[in-house]
Every structure is written in C-alpha cells, then in structure tokens.
C-alpha cells in the first residue's frame, strides 16, 4: 500500500493552494491597513506555554500533540497562536516599546487532536492578530472590524457577528459562584466534561454543545456586570455601531479557551455548506495572559480565522474565479532547442512568466499545451526564426500574428499588454 496522509491532515493541491494564497495575500493587506506587523513563532514550544494550572479547555486537556525527545523537556505542537505570540512578546520585552499597543499578525499552521470532520482537521491554518499592551473599547471594536471587513471584502454572504462580555474579574468571580450554586443540583444530568468543569470553570457549561438545551443551562442565571465592565461593553457596542458592523449579543457565548476576559466574539456563517463547523473565526480579550507568561500586567485582544473553513465557504459561494495563466508559451519546431531556450530565459529575466516545449512535439500538440496553460502569447520558433533572429508572435486574445526581432520582443509584449487593457 502506498503511503497516505495521516488522519485529519490533508494535502493542499496546487489549485487550492492558489486560493489559500489569495486568502493569505488579502489578510496581509488587511494587516498592513490596520498597522499590524507579521510575526512567526516556532511550531513547537515548551508545553507550559499552552498549559496553565487548572486549565479546563478541551484544547489543553485533550487535544494537544505533546511529546518529549530522549526523555527531555515536554514539548507541544502549537494548538493555537495566541500563547506563542504572548510568550514572544514577553521574551523579547516588546512591552517596553514606546508605542503601545504592539500589533502582531500571523498566518500559521496549528495542530489539535480533534475528531476530524468537514471544517475540522488535526492540522489547520489560522490567520490571526494580537493587539497587546492596552485596554480600550476602541481597540476591541477595531480588532473586530479588521476581521469583519476582511470577510466582507472577500464577498462572503450570510455572516453573523456574535459578541458577549465575560466581565471583569469581579463580575466573573461573583458569577462563577452563582453558577456553581445553580448547576450543583443538576450535576448528575450534566455531561462528563461539564461535571469536571463545574468547580473550575462553570461558565463553559453555558456553551457546551451537549448540554446546550438542557433545563440546567436554559434556567441558568445571567451575569451581573460591575458598573465598569458594563460601561466597557456598552462602549465596544457603540463603536461597532459607529463602524456599521451588525452584531448580535449572545449572552451564552463563552468561547472554548480559558484565558478570555471581558469582550469575546465569534463570526459565524449561516451558509449550510459550513455544516456543523460554522464558526469562521473567534477571539476575545485576555487581561491576564501577559502576566501569566511572566510579563507585566497588560491586557491584549485578538482573533484567529480558520483558513480551511473560510475556503469551504468561499468555494460554496463561488467567490474565487481564478485560473492560472502564463504570459508566454514558446513553441519550438527545431531539432536544436538552444534558441527557444534562450528566448524563454530572456522573457523570464524580463518578468514574463514563460513555459516552453521540451520534446519537439507537433505544432498542434504544442498549441494544445499553450491553451491548457492559458498562455496569453504564443511564440513560434522554426528554422526561419533562428536564421533571422526573430520570433513569430501570436496574441491569443486578438488572434493577431506578427514577426518580431529578438531584441524588440520584450518591448513589443509590454506594448501589446498595455494596449489591450487601455
Ligand atoms: P479558536 O476559537 O480555538 O481560537 O480558533 C479560531 C478559529 O480557528 C476557529 O474559529 C476555526 O475557524 C479555526 N479552527 C479551530 N480549530 C480548528 C480545527 N480543528 N480545524 C479547522 N479549523 C479550526 C483560537 O485559537 C484563539 N487563539 C483565537 C484568539 C486570538 N483569541 C485571541 N487571540
């Protein structure tokens, strides 16, 4: 049996790679528009970067690829981008920057040992940002805006922004106690995960996929925010209104990672093509992560978009109309390929993407190749062309054909391209 990809991992074949690169290019453009710099952190880190004491998230407790080599330190393939970026922020003392907040973006592979299904893989790609070093509702709204307008610019329909607040530490602490009190009588009816979460992180019970519509969850009390936390959330909503970003407040939105505080958000798709994995991206504010990682007390906020989920939607909504094209295809009719090869290389040196025939096939076969490769120009080289140092140039759009001197070829091609688009 030939080898196959490991369960939950996929090849991205050239056709899809073009689309992935388009998504990445547009994301990089958005990073630039909003003043974010790109960062790359290692694929694996010390396990402690991701795993904090008393962590209850599924990602940390069940899904990490953790290993050690030769019985040395415990290492983990990164399951998400935020922890590594914050480790780097602290390690490189970026908190000392004269310009805060520090705005960082990343386009990276992540690894989680989840049950694979459409839109859920064991290796996947996230496009993410982290804005670290300041706490201000303006920033929360701007972070959401970057992600939202990125998705809108792609042209996706049926997008819903859900937001919530997990409050400040005082509101959360009070709420936790209330929830423990509320859920304890229902303990035996909750799923095993929620029974484990009850003491440590009862908030997560609220958005459990299994207990979601149980009486226990439906009758759960709502969070009472402190005045400061309520005001902060009102301001975030106000700025979203100013920016014209439609949103729904979902007071059951908790998010699956433990580090969130105050604002949390998700962008979901209502397109049925996304199946059960409708969340395109999610994020939120984290007040304590920088300090937990050994840095000063500084807040941050960010999000991450799942590229594979985005791709499913973009394909379902026929967002991409991409066809790989090349500028020139060189048809060689001579025994000796030297002249054709030189012409091809001269064209590439002048930035015209070029392919040539390697096998001296029939004229017809070579023309077919040029069509399959969507060449804009075909250059035909026979004996006459070699002897007169010319090429026969065919414009596949206008169908016009002409003889061009070798030294004038690049200029002529540039002229034809320009004329056509005028
Ligand atoms: P997350 O919600 O765990 O958040 O993941 C963000 C996005 O990554 C999801 O909405 C989804 O699109 C994609 N994703 C997650 N797991 C998978 C998977 N197994 N297969 C395919 N796509 C997946 C975070 O990771 C946070 N670090 C986001 C963040 C940044 N919060 C603050 N800053």
Coordinates of N, CA and C in Angstrom, one line a residue, residues 78 121 142 319 374:
X78 N 2.1 23.7 18.5 CA 1.2 24.7 18.9 C -0.3 24.4 18.4
X121 N -9.9 19.8 11.3 CA -8.8 19.0 11.0 C -7.8 18.9 12.1
X142 N -12.0 47.9 16.9 CA -11.1 47.9 15.7 C -10.6 46.5 15.3
X319 N -16.7 32.4 -4.7 CA -16.0 33.6 -4.6 C -14.8 33.7 -5.5
X374 N -3.2 28.3 -20.5 CA -3.8 29.7 -20.6 C -2.7 30.7 -20.9

